[in-house]
Every structure is written in C-alpha cells, then in structure tokens.
Amino acid sequence: MNFKEIAKRGETGPLTEANDFLMKRVSANVLKLEKKYEITWDGKTLVNLDEEMADRCWQAGKELLLSSGVFSMGSKRIIELSPGEVEEALRFAPAELPMGQGKDAVRVYHRRVEDPRKPFVFGGPFNADVSEEHFVKLNEAFAQERLIDSLLFPGYLKKLDGQMIRPTSALASRAAMLYGQWSREAVRRAGRPGMPITGHAVMAQNEIACTNEHWGLRSTDPRAMVLISELQVDDVTMTRLAYYLAYGCPIYMAFTPLIGGYGGGPAGTAIVAVASFIASVVLGGEVVHIGPQHIKFKQQTNQHSLFLAGLANQAVARNSRIIATTSHTTSGRPGSAQYAYEFSALALTAVTSGSNVTGPRPAEPLGFNNVSPLMARLFAEVSHAAAGMKRENAAEIVAKLYEKYKDKIDLEQAPKGQAFEELYDLQTLRPTSEHQALYEKLKEELIGMGVPLDG
Amino acid sequence: MTSEANKDTIFAAMRESIENYDSEAAVAAAKQAVESGIDLLEAVEKGFAEPIRKLGDAFDRMEIFLPQLMLGSDAMKAGTAVLDEAITAGGGSIKSKGAVVIGTVEGDIHDIGKTVVAALLQANGYAVHDLGVEVPASRFIEAAESRKADIIATSALLSTTMLYQRDVLELLGNKGLRDKYFVVVGGAPVTQAWADEITADGYARGAYEAVRLLDARKGR
C-alpha cells in the first residue's frame, strides 16, 4: 500500500473520537489479546528468554493492528488495514538501508536475536536542548566519535538571539535552516562530510526548511517521524512524511509505547509495541525506533521497560525483516556513573534481542547541553561488545547493573550530572581529565562485570 | 431492612460500581441513594470517594493502569452528578477540593500525560474540566471563567510549545485575572526553573506530584 492510499484512508476511514479509539479499540483489544496469546510478565524478568512468547507477542501485535487500525488525529478517522496489506508491507520492508554520502556512507540492517554483527549506532544530542553558541562544537564532538554511525537529532534550538522560538513562526523556519547548516558544518569539521545526520528539528512543518543538498540535510540523511502513543499519527507528521518520502530520504519512524498507559502493564504494552513496529512500516518507516516509556518513571531503564524492549525486539527480530533500533533514555545524567550503568543495561538487552541502538540521553536533561559525546562512545562500545552475546549472559550482567541504579530511578533522586561545556575543553574538544577518568573507571568496572570491552 | 442496613447496601453498590468501572451501575446506585433518603454527603464520601482513592493508590502501585483509572473516574463522575443534583436542590453542596481547568497547550498534540493528571485529580476530589489538546491561551481563560475554576493546569510535551504556557500567564495578567487563579505547569521538558521564569504558581513533574502540589496550595 503506497502513501497516497494511506493519506486517502486517513480522510475516509471511520470517524471517531480519540478517546474512543484508545479505550474501545486499543485498550479493549489489548486486554483480549493478552489473554488469548498468554503474554505475561512474571514480575522479575529483565531480559526475556522465552522465544515462544516472543512469537506469540508478534501474532498478538499484528492482530492488534488489524483490529484497531491507526488513528489520524487531524481528521479523527481510523486508517484501517487488511491482513493482505499488512503482509505486503512486511514483505517489502527493507532489511538493509543505505544512508550518508561518499566514503561516509553506511548501511543499517535488520538484526536477529543474538546476531554476531555489530549494531548500528545512532548517537548525538538526541533532541536535548542545545544552546546556539555551542551547537556546532557539541555536534562536532559527537561526530568525531568514530563508533557513531549517524549523528542523531542534533538538538533543539529552543532560542535564537535569546528569543524563544514559536513552532509555526518565521523564526522557527530560520531555526530549522540553521539546524541544517550547523549540523552539516559540525560533521564537516569532524572530517566526516557525508556522515548521515538523522534529523528531527521539531518545528512543525517548518522543519522541512532544514533541507538543502549543499548546506543542510540531504536526501541521504534520515528524517525522524514520531507516532503518538498509542497507534496515532498527527497531520504534521503526515505532512513531513509526504515531503520526505517524495524527496527520497530514509524514513526513521519512532514510537514510544507507554507502560501503564492504554496498553496496561509491560506485557500488554509489548503487544502495543509490536503493533506499532508494524504500523510504522505500513506508514513508510524504514528504520523503526522503539522508546519503551513508563508512566511512572518517565525513562527507559526500569525493569518494565527493559522487559518490554527485550520481548518486543525479539518478536520483531524473529518474525520480520524490520530494521529496529531502541532508544536509551536514563534517569542518571551525563557526568555520573549511573548514566552508564543504565544505558549499558538497556543496550545489552536491546542488542542481544536483535535491535540496533539509539542514544543515550537523560530522560530529564537539566538545562541546556546536558549531553556527553564521551559517554556516547562508551555506549557504542558496550553495544558493539553485546553483539553475539547470549541473552542469558546479557541477563546476568543486566541484573548486576540494575542493582546499582534501581534505587535512584526516580528523576529527583538521580544524579544531576553536568553540561557539555563542563565535561569538555571547548578549545580542544576533548573531555576534561575528570570526565576521561570517569570513562576509564566505568570501562574497567563494566569489564569486571563481564562486558567484553577489552576484546 | 433497617435504615442502617439499607444504607450499607447502597454504599456497597456504589463502591462496587467504581471497583467494576461501571458508570451505569454508579448512576443506578446514586439514584437509589437519592430515593432512599439517606445522607447524600455521606454517600459521596463512603460510596464514591473512598473506592476512587483506593483506585488511585492501586494505580500508583501499578496494579491497575490508565484505562481502569479513567473508567473508574468516569463512573464516579457520572454517579456524583446524580447526587450533586439532589444535594444542590436541597440547598447543599458537595465539598470539592477545587475546580481545575486542564489542557495541553496550543501547537501540542500530546495527550496522555495530561489525561493521567486529569484522571488522578478527579480521583482525588477535584472537579476537573479537561479541554483536550492544542488549547489556545485564551480558551484556558474562557473555560476557567465560565466553569468558575480555581486552578488552571497547562501541559506541554515539547520544548518548542512550552512558551505557550507563558502566554497563559501573560494573558491572565493582561486581563487583570492573574491573582484569581492558581496556575500550574507540567510536561516532559518543563522544570521548576521554567515555572519560576514565567511566574507560575507551581510545577509538577508527574500526576502524583500534581495532586500533592494542589493539595498543599495556599488559598487563592
């Protein structure tokens, strides 16, 4: 089914209210499917090892999408899908996708459970608020990390010249253009002019203004679209999608299933996650990003989110050719050891479950530039080290890591961390000696826990 | 049946309607309460308020989830409306902790966070008027005025839409209404520093914090 048909169905499908769609379709169907397919969480498992349940979760997710559809928030109509249309979308989903240009071109691919191939790493500011004065240097510091395959979401430009930016204003168009220019400048400075920049300037339709083959984001740079929880899509996303599909950009489609929300607990929400993976592909997504959110903890390394990430990714990896990537948002912030414990736990879970990786980022950055390229390096190293690891081994390490941070998951209790300009020397773009020492110490500690970072 | 036993039976039916998330049963039980002539204020507390508080606690422990909390709150709202009509007709009134107008700001379509806060406030004794998403600043104020609200709660999930929270406060000031309302802000990118910068009366990181914040507010 092509985009034209999707867009048409968004204007002609059954008319309903959002609340009815969420309660009477999504929630009601999840409850039935959870029982029918016996999808459960035992209250303690962090990394799923039950492959039969992963396969049942795949079936349940597919059935959820077919019985619920996707809600178009703008038209209030349901985009309903037939089994044949879903199967066709899955059959033609790319298992491998090129991005970037010249010698910096790279490929992201579908991974299998316990796949020995290294995961693709999307790394960067990940939509943290980035100040105008540090935008280029901060992104250059990420781009100079060679293990990062694609610069990820170069950051919100919340203010220009001290002025806050209204999303649909002319200033937002200017900000989107600067976002494109400065991101390109950053990768050039890092000596990787063709490095793919996964873009998401988040300025409503104005975001398209970041596109320019010479100075901005190119047709070889992925563009991110974010579905709204659960199984909903808005007009701005559809508008951007229409343009970027026609322009030929790789489509990076993200969704954030909310544990405790309309899908219920971690088991029910895993079904929603699988349905969202498939919906993303039907809508045109080529790389699909899962961000397993939580209604209480508001981050992605709690036990429920770890379980969901493992189960949903395994369901997808075992039953489809979808290129999956998992986002990593933590309670601990850059500059703290907890940050690394958390992203390592989720990376070990996701990578051994067949996912690529996106991140990391604190769930609640404190102020501007609350990011660390050096920690992104460690994240990439841990993710690479997890390639080929058995899930049983990963589960043992994840349990040890979880013990180290479980009592500080509350965002108020979690370490505050430091800003980029405190963690880096802005002249040399090298980490401060203290930050470097933290990295070395964490690496040693992770090796001691069984992460093969010394291999 | 003694009047005491009758009362207990009615309260049990009211409680069950909330525990079963059943709006129709809540209305039926409330009508039975009105017809029986029992103390309706006591019925509100023992029949609806107690079980809905328990639902809120179960939600916090993640024994139930958003759909159940919303259905329970809806059942309570439906049943309480019946009791409210009868109490008002008798010259009384149901004691509410406050009337809240809540919504997600202009340009922002994110619904869930705000919906959780609305459901939990309702479960904790607030009269909640949910305006939905993409709510312009002027509509918050119009709704607060027409609903005789005490509290305006605005949610923003994007860094780029937060500034509309500021607009609500600015517009209230321009209309000379700033001191009339307790204005609170929330949402993923929102911080206490932002609340301070735009002179909001409070900031809540999550739904439970929102309940605590409003419970602790000094009268305005």
PDB file of N, CA and C in Angstrom, chain B residues 46-118:
ATOM      1  N   LYS B  46     -18.499   7.864  51.329  1.00  0.00           N
ATOM      2  CA  LYS B  46     -18.319   6.418  51.558  1.00  0.00           C
ATOM      3  C   LYS B  46     -18.588   5.574  50.315  1.00  0.00           C
ATOM      4  N   GLY B  47     -19.470   6.058  49.450  1.00  0.00           N
ATOM      5  CA  GLY B  47     -19.813   5.267  48.268  1.00  0.00           C
ATOM      6  C   GLY B  47     -18.867   5.492  47.100  1.00  0.00           C
ATOM      7  N   PHE B  48     -18.444   6.743  46.914  1.00  0.00           N
ATOM      8  CA  PHE B  48     -17.624   7.038  45.733  1.00  0.00           C
ATOM      9  C   PHE B  48     -16.188   7.462  46.066  1.00  0.00           C
ATOM     10  N   ALA B  49     -16.036   8.358  47.040  1.00  0.00           N
ATOM     11  CA  ALA B  49     -14.697   8.928  47.292  1.00  0.00           C
ATOM     12  C   ALA B  49     -13.714   7.872  47.809  1.00  0.00           C
ATOM     13  N   GLU B  50     -14.192   7.043  48.736  1.00  0.00           N
ATOM     14  CA  GLU B  50     -13.283   6.016  49.291  1.00  0.00           C
ATOM     15  C   GLU B  50     -12.767   5.050  48.224  1.00  0.00           C
ATOM     16  N   PRO B  51     -13.654   4.429  47.433  1.00  0.00           N
ATOM     17  CA  PRO B  51     -13.138   3.488  46.422  1.00  0.00           C
ATOM     18  C   PRO B  51     -12.299   4.154  45.337  1.00  0.00           C
ATOM     19  N   ILE B  52     -12.613   5.393  45.014  1.00  0.00           N
ATOM     20  CA  ILE B  52     -11.822   6.031  43.945  1.00  0.00           C
ATOM     21  C   ILE B  52     -10.415   6.353  44.464  1.00  0.00           C
ATOM     22  N   ARG B  53     -10.328   6.666  45.766  1.00  0.00           N
ATOM     23  CA  ARG B  53      -8.987   6.881  46.347  1.00  0.00           C
ATOM     24  C   ARG B  53      -8.194   5.577  46.307  1.00  0.00           C
ATOM     25  N   LYS B  54      -8.893   4.472  46.580  1.00  0.00           N
ATOM     26  CA  LYS B  54      -8.216   3.162  46.525  1.00  0.00           C
ATOM     27  C   LYS B  54      -7.745   2.862  45.108  1.00  0.00           C
ATOM     28  N   LEU B  55      -8.574   3.234  44.128  1.00  0.00           N
ATOM     29  CA  LEU B  55      -8.151   3.037  42.732  1.00  0.00           C
ATOM     30  C   LEU B  55      -6.886   3.843  42.435  1.00  0.00           C
ATOM     31  N   GLY B  56      -6.859   5.068  42.945  1.00  0.00           N
ATOM     32  CA  GLY B  56      -5.684   5.922  42.748  1.00  0.00           C
ATOM     33  C   GLY B  56      -4.439   5.289  43.352  1.00  0.00           C
ATOM     34  N   ASP B  57      -4.596   4.702  44.538  1.00  0.00           N
ATOM     35  CA  ASP B  57      -3.458   4.042  45.188  1.00  0.00           C
ATOM     36  C   ASP B  57      -3.019   2.814  44.386  1.00  0.00           C
ATOM     37  N   ALA B  58      -4.008   2.058  43.884  1.00  0.00           N
ATOM     38  CA  ALA B  58      -3.685   0.864  43.080  1.00  0.00           C
ATOM     39  C   ALA B  58      -2.964   1.271  41.794  1.00  0.00           C
ATOM     40  N   PHE B  59      -3.355   2.415  41.235  1.00  0.00           N
ATOM     41  CA  PHE B  59      -2.699   2.932  40.031  1.00  0.00           C
ATOM     42  C   PHE B  59      -1.245   3.282  40.341  1.00  0.00           C
ATOM     43  N   ASP B  60      -1.033   3.870  41.517  1.00  0.00           N
ATOM     44  CA  ASP B  60       0.333   4.228  41.917  1.00  0.00           C
ATOM     45  C   ASP B  60       1.200   2.990  42.078  1.00  0.00           C
ATOM     46  N   ARG B  61       0.608   1.907  42.579  1.00  0.00           N
ATOM     47  CA  ARG B  61       1.362   0.655  42.747  1.00  0.00           C
ATOM     48  C   ARG B  61       1.439  -0.128  41.438  1.00  0.00           C
ATOM     49  N   MET B  62       0.839   0.395  40.395  1.00  0.00           N
ATOM     50  CA  MET B  62       0.771  -0.231  39.064  1.00  0.00           C
ATOM     51  C   MET B  62       0.064  -1.584  39.104  1.00  0.00           C
ATOM     52  N   GLU B  63      -0.950  -1.653  39.947  1.00  0.00           N
ATOM     53  CA  GLU B  63      -1.813  -2.845  39.957  1.00  0.00           C
ATOM     54  C   GLU B  63      -2.940  -2.667  38.950  1.00  0.00           C
ATOM     55  N   ILE B  64      -3.286  -1.404  38.699  1.00  0.00           N
ATOM     56  CA  ILE B  64      -4.198  -1.094  37.594  1.00  0.00           C
ATOM     57  C   ILE B  64      -3.516  -0.033  36.740  1.00  0.00           C
ATOM     58  N   PHE B  65      -4.084   0.225  35.549  1.00  0.00           N
ATOM     59  CA  PHE B  65      -3.413   1.139  34.619  1.00  0.00           C
ATOM     60  C   PHE B  65      -4.371   2.244  34.166  1.00  0.00           C
ATOM     61  N   LEU B  66      -3.884   3.062  33.268  1.00  0.00           N
ATOM     62  CA  LEU B  66      -4.645   4.250  32.872  1.00  0.00           C
ATOM     63  C   LEU B  66      -6.096   3.958  32.465  1.00  0.00           C
ATOM     64  N   PRO B  67      -6.374   2.944  31.644  1.00  0.00           N
ATOM     65  CA  PRO B  67      -7.775   2.738  31.243  1.00  0.00           C
ATOM     66  C   PRO B  67      -8.699   2.505  32.436  1.00  0.00           C
ATOM     67  N   GLN B  68      -8.233   1.703  33.400  1.00  0.00           N
ATOM     68  CA  GLN B  68      -9.065   1.424  34.572  1.00  0.00           C
ATOM     69  C   GLN B  68      -9.263   2.682  35.415  1.00  0.00           C
ATOM     70  N   LEU B  69      -8.185   3.465  35.555  1.00  0.00           N
ATOM     71  CA  LEU B  69      -8.295   4.701  36.332  1.00  0.00           C
ATOM     72  C   LEU B  69      -9.296   5.653  35.675  1.00  0.00           C
ATOM     73  N   MET B  70      -9.228   5.742  34.349  1.00  0.00           N
ATOM     74  CA  MET B  70     -10.147   6.639  33.632  1.00  0.00           C
ATOM     75  C   MET B  70     -11.591   6.149  33.739  1.00  0.00           C
ATOM     76  N   LEU B  71     -11.788   4.844  33.576  1.00  0.00           N
ATOM     77  CA  LEU B  71     -13.153   4.303  33.658  1.00  0.00           C
ATOM     78  C   LEU B  71     -13.718   4.466  35.068  1.00  0.00           C
ATOM     79  N   GLY B  72     -12.862   4.247  36.078  1.00  0.00           N
ATOM     80  CA  GLY B  72     -13.291   4.428  37.465  1.00  0.00           C
ATOM     81  C   GLY B  72     -13.664   5.879  37.735  1.00  0.00           C
ATOM     82  N   SER B  73     -12.833   6.801  37.229  1.00  0.00           N
ATOM     83  CA  SER B  73     -13.098   8.227  37.419  1.00  0.00           C
ATOM     84  C   SER B  73     -14.377   8.635  36.699  1.00  0.00           C
ATOM     85  N   ASP B  74     -14.579   8.080  35.503  1.00  0.00           N
ATOM     86  CA  ASP B  74     -15.799   8.396  34.741  1.00  0.00           C
ATOM     87  C   ASP B  74     -17.037   7.901  35.487  1.00  0.00           C
ATOM     88  N   ALA B  75     -16.921   6.696  36.079  1.00  0.00           N
ATOM     89  CA  ALA B  75     -18.056   6.137  36.826  1.00  0.00           C
ATOM     90  C   ALA B  75     -18.378   7.036  38.019  1.00  0.00           C
ATOM     91  N   MET B  76     -17.325   7.474  38.700  1.00  0.00           N
ATOM     92  CA  MET B  76     -17.537   8.350  39.853  1.00  0.00           C
ATOM     93  C   MET B  76     -18.189   9.670  39.419  1.00  0.00           C
ATOM     94  N   LYS B  77     -17.715  10.202  38.304  1.00  0.00           N
ATOM     95  CA  LYS B  77     -18.236  11.479  37.815  1.00  0.00           C
ATOM     96  C   LYS B  77     -19.730  11.338  37.489  1.00  0.00           C
ATOM     97  N   ALA B  78     -20.071  10.224  36.826  1.00  0.00           N
ATOM     98  CA  ALA B  78     -21.474  10.007  36.436  1.00  0.00           C
ATOM     99  C   ALA B  78     -22.362   9.867  37.669  1.00  0.00           C
ATOM    100  N   GLY B  79     -21.911   9.082  38.638  1.00  0.00           N
ATOM    101  CA  GLY B  79     -22.702   8.876  39.849  1.00  0.00           C
ATOM    102  C   GLY B  79     -22.793  10.132  40.689  1.00  0.00           C
ATOM    103  N   THR B  80     -21.682  10.848  40.786  1.00  0.00           N
ATOM    104  CA  THR B  80     -21.652  12.058  41.611  1.00  0.00           C
ATOM    105  C   THR B  80     -22.574  13.131  41.034  1.00  0.00           C
ATOM    106  N   ALA B  81     -22.703  13.152  39.714  1.00  0.00           N
ATOM    107  CA  ALA B  81     -23.582  14.147  39.082  1.00  0.00           C
ATOM    108  C   ALA B  81     -25.022  13.977  39.573  1.00  0.00           C
ATOM    109  N   VAL B  82     -25.445  12.716  39.728  1.00  0.00           N
ATOM    110  CA  VAL B  82     -26.806  12.441  40.219  1.00  0.00           C
ATOM    111  C   VAL B  82     -26.948  12.949  41.656  1.00  0.00           C
ATOM    112  N   LEU B  83     -25.953  12.638  42.472  1.00  0.00           N
ATOM    113  CA  LEU B  83     -26.004  13.063  43.879  1.00  0.00           C
ATOM    114  C   LEU B  83     -25.929  14.588  43.987  1.00  0.00           C
ATOM    115  N   ASP B  84     -25.095  15.172  43.159  1.00  0.00           N
ATOM    116  CA  ASP B  84     -24.887  16.627  43.194  1.00  0.00           C
ATOM    117  C   ASP B  84     -26.197  17.365  42.916  1.00  0.00           C
ATOM    118  N   GLU B  85     -26.933  16.856  41.935  1.00  0.00           N
ATOM    119  CA  GLU B  85     -28.202  17.493  41.566  1.00  0.00           C
ATOM    120  C   GLU B  85     -29.162  17.504  42.759  1.00  0.00           C
ATOM    121  N   ALA B  86     -29.230  16.349  43.422  1.00  0.00           N
ATOM    122  CA  ALA B  86     -30.150  16.238  44.566  1.00  0.00           C
ATOM    123  C   ALA B  86     -29.673  17.087  45.742  1.00  0.00           C
ATOM    124  N   ILE B  87     -28.372  17.087  45.971  1.00  0.00           N
ATOM    125  CA  ILE B  87     -27.823  17.870  47.098  1.00  0.00           C
ATOM    126  C   ILE B  87     -28.032  19.358  46.850  1.00  0.00           C
ATOM    127  N   THR B  88     -27.776  19.789  45.615  1.00  0.00           N
ATOM    128  CA  THR B  88     -27.949  21.207  45.268  1.00  0.00           C
ATOM    129  C   THR B  88     -29.417  21.613  45.409  1.00  0.00           C
ATOM    130  N   ALA B  89     -30.308  20.735  44.958  1.00  0.00           N
ATOM    131  CA  ALA B  89     -31.754  21.026  45.062  1.00  0.00           C
ATOM    132  C   ALA B  89     -32.172  21.196  46.522  1.00  0.00           C
ATOM    133  N   GLY B  90     -31.471  20.510  47.403  1.00  0.00           N
ATOM    134  CA  GLY B  90     -31.778  20.605  48.831  1.00  0.00           C
ATOM    135  C   GLY B  90     -31.049  21.752  49.512  1.00  0.00           C
ATOM    136  N   GLY B  91     -30.361  22.561  48.713  1.00  0.00           N
ATOM    137  CA  GLY B  91     -29.675  23.735  49.259  1.00  0.00           C
ATOM    138  C   GLY B  91     -28.269  23.457  49.742  1.00  0.00           C
ATOM    139  N   GLY B  92     -27.778  22.259  49.545  1.00  0.00           N
ATOM    140  CA  GLY B  92     -26.417  21.930  49.978  1.00  0.00           C
ATOM    141  C   GLY B  92     -25.438  21.946  48.827  1.00  0.00           C
ATOM    142  N   SER B  93     -24.234  21.487  49.092  1.00  0.00           N
ATOM    143  CA  SER B  93     -23.247  21.376  48.010  1.00  0.00           C
ATOM    144  C   SER B  93     -22.195  20.342  48.388  1.00  0.00           C
ATOM    145  N   ILE B  94     -21.671  19.675  47.354  1.00  0.00           N
ATOM    146  CA  ILE B  94     -20.608  18.696  47.588  1.00  0.00           C
ATOM    147  C   ILE B  94     -19.302  19.456  47.744  1.00  0.00           C
ATOM    148  N   LYS B  95     -18.587  19.093  48.785  1.00  0.00           N
ATOM    149  CA  LYS B  95     -17.316  19.778  49.023  1.00  0.00           C
ATOM    150  C   LYS B  95     -16.278  19.262  48.024  1.00  0.00           C
ATOM    151  N   SER B  96     -15.755  20.175  47.236  1.00  0.00           N
ATOM    152  CA  SER B  96     -14.722  19.806  46.267  1.00  0.00           C
ATOM    153  C   SER B  96     -13.412  20.448  46.704  1.00  0.00           C
ATOM    154  N   LYS B  97     -12.313  19.795  46.372  1.00  0.00           N
ATOM    155  CA  LYS B  97     -11.009  20.377  46.730  1.00  0.00           C
ATOM    156  C   LYS B  97     -10.688  21.563  45.832  1.00  0.00           C
ATOM    157  N   GLY B  98     -11.423  21.679  44.732  1.00  0.00           N
ATOM    158  CA  GLY B  98     -11.173  22.785  43.815  1.00  0.00           C
ATOM    159  C   GLY B  98     -11.590  22.398  42.413  1.00  0.00           C
ATOM    160  N   ALA B  99     -11.817  23.410  41.589  1.00  0.00           N
ATOM    161  CA  ALA B  99     -12.180  23.150  40.188  1.00  0.00           C
ATOM    162  C   ALA B  99     -10.974  23.456  39.309  1.00  0.00           C
ATOM    163  N   VAL B 100     -10.643  22.481  38.492  1.00  0.00           N
ATOM    164  CA  VAL B 100      -9.426  22.586  37.677  1.00  0.00           C
ATOM    165  C   VAL B 100      -9.779  22.598  36.194  1.00  0.00           C
ATOM    166  N   VAL B 101      -9.219  23.567  35.481  1.00  0.00           N
ATOM    167  CA  VAL B 101      -9.286  23.546  34.021  1.00  0.00           C
ATOM    168  C   VAL B 101      -7.915  23.090  33.545  1.00  0.00           C
ATOM    169  N   ILE B 102      -7.905  22.017  32.766  1.00  0.00           N
ATOM    170  CA  ILE B 102      -6.622  21.431  32.367  1.00  0.00           C
ATOM    171  C   ILE B 102      -6.592  21.196  30.860  1.00  0.00           C
ATOM    172  N   GLY B 103      -5.413  21.313  30.268  1.00  0.00           N
ATOM    173  CA  GLY B 103      -5.291  21.027  28.835  1.00  0.00           C
ATOM    174  C   GLY B 103      -3.837  21.064  28.396  1.00  0.00           C
ATOM    175  N   THR B 104      -3.604  20.549  27.178  1.00  0.00           N
ATOM    176  CA  THR B 104      -2.283  20.650  26.557  1.00  0.00           C
ATOM    177  C   THR B 104      -2.276  21.912  25.691  1.00  0.00           C
ATOM    178  N   VAL B 105      -1.188  22.645  25.739  1.00  0.00           N
ATOM    179  CA  VAL B 105      -1.154  23.974  25.123  1.00  0.00           C
ATOM    180  C   VAL B 105      -1.224  23.942  23.597  1.00  0.00           C
ATOM    181  N   GLU B 106      -1.420  25.112  23.044  1.00  0.00           N
ATOM    182  CA  GLU B 106      -1.510  25.304  21.596  1.00  0.00           C
ATOM    183  C   GLU B 106      -0.302  24.693  20.878  1.00  0.00           C
ATOM    184  N   GLY B 107      -0.552  24.077  19.738  1.00  0.00           N
ATOM    185  CA  GLY B 107       0.533  23.527  18.929  1.00  0.00           C
ATOM    186  C   GLY B 107       1.066  22.199  19.425  1.00  0.00           C
ATOM    187  N   ASP B 108       0.456  21.666  20.478  1.00  0.00           N
ATOM    188  CA  ASP B 108       0.966  20.432  21.072  1.00  0.00           C
ATOM    189  C   ASP B 108      -0.159  19.401  21.141  1.00  0.00           C
ATOM    190  N   ILE B 109       0.081  18.247  20.514  1.00  0.00           N
ATOM    191  CA  ILE B 109      -0.978  17.242  20.395  1.00  0.00           C
ATOM    192  C   ILE B 109      -0.844  16.125  21.420  1.00  0.00           C
ATOM    193  N   HIS B 110       0.127  16.241  22.326  1.00  0.00           N
ATOM    194  CA  HIS B 110       0.383  15.145  23.264  1.00  0.00           C
ATOM    195  C   HIS B 110      -0.656  15.120  24.379  1.00  0.00           C
ATOM    196  N   ASP B 111      -1.276  13.981  24.537  1.00  0.00           N
ATOM    197  CA  ASP B 111      -2.478  13.887  25.342  1.00  0.00           C
ATOM    198  C   ASP B 111      -2.316  13.101  26.640  1.00  0.00           C
ATOM    199  N   ILE B 112      -1.486  12.047  26.604  1.00  0.00           N
ATOM    200  CA  ILE B 112      -1.531  11.064  27.688  1.00  0.00           C
ATOM    201  C   ILE B 112      -1.152  11.649  29.045  1.00  0.00           C
ATOM    202  N   GLY B 113      -0.068  12.388  29.112  1.00  0.00           N
ATOM    203  CA  GLY B 113       0.390  12.925  30.396  1.00  0.00           C
ATOM    204  C   GLY B 113      -0.692  13.757  31.057  1.00  0.00           C
ATOM    205  N   LYS B 114      -1.282  14.621  30.258  1.00  0.00           N
ATOM    206  CA  LYS B 114      -2.360  15.474  30.770  1.00  0.00           C
ATOM    207  C   LYS B 114      -3.564  14.644  31.199  1.00  0.00           C
ATOM    208  N   THR B 115      -3.864  13.598  30.442  1.00  0.00           N
ATOM    209  CA  THR B 115      -5.022  12.748  30.750  1.00  0.00           C
ATOM    210  C   THR B 115      -4.813  12.016  32.076  1.00  0.00           C
ATOM    211  N   VAL B 116      -3.593  11.576  32.321  1.00  0.00           N
ATOM    212  CA  VAL B 116      -3.293  10.900  33.598  1.00  0.00           C
ATOM    213  C   VAL B 116      -3.497  11.873  34.756  1.00  0.00           C
ATOM    214  N   VAL B 117      -2.973  13.071  34.611  1.00  0.00           N
ATOM    215  CA  VAL B 117      -3.116  14.076  35.676  1.00  0.00           C
ATOM    216  C   VAL B 117      -4.599  14.356  35.923  1.00  0.00           C
ATOM    217  N   ALA B 118      -5.355  14.522  34.842  1.00  0.00           N
ATOM    218  CA  ALA B 118      -6.789  14.824  34.980  1.00  0.00           C
ATOM    219  C   ALA B 118      -7.507  13.697  35.727  1.00  0.00           C
TER     220      ALA B 118
END
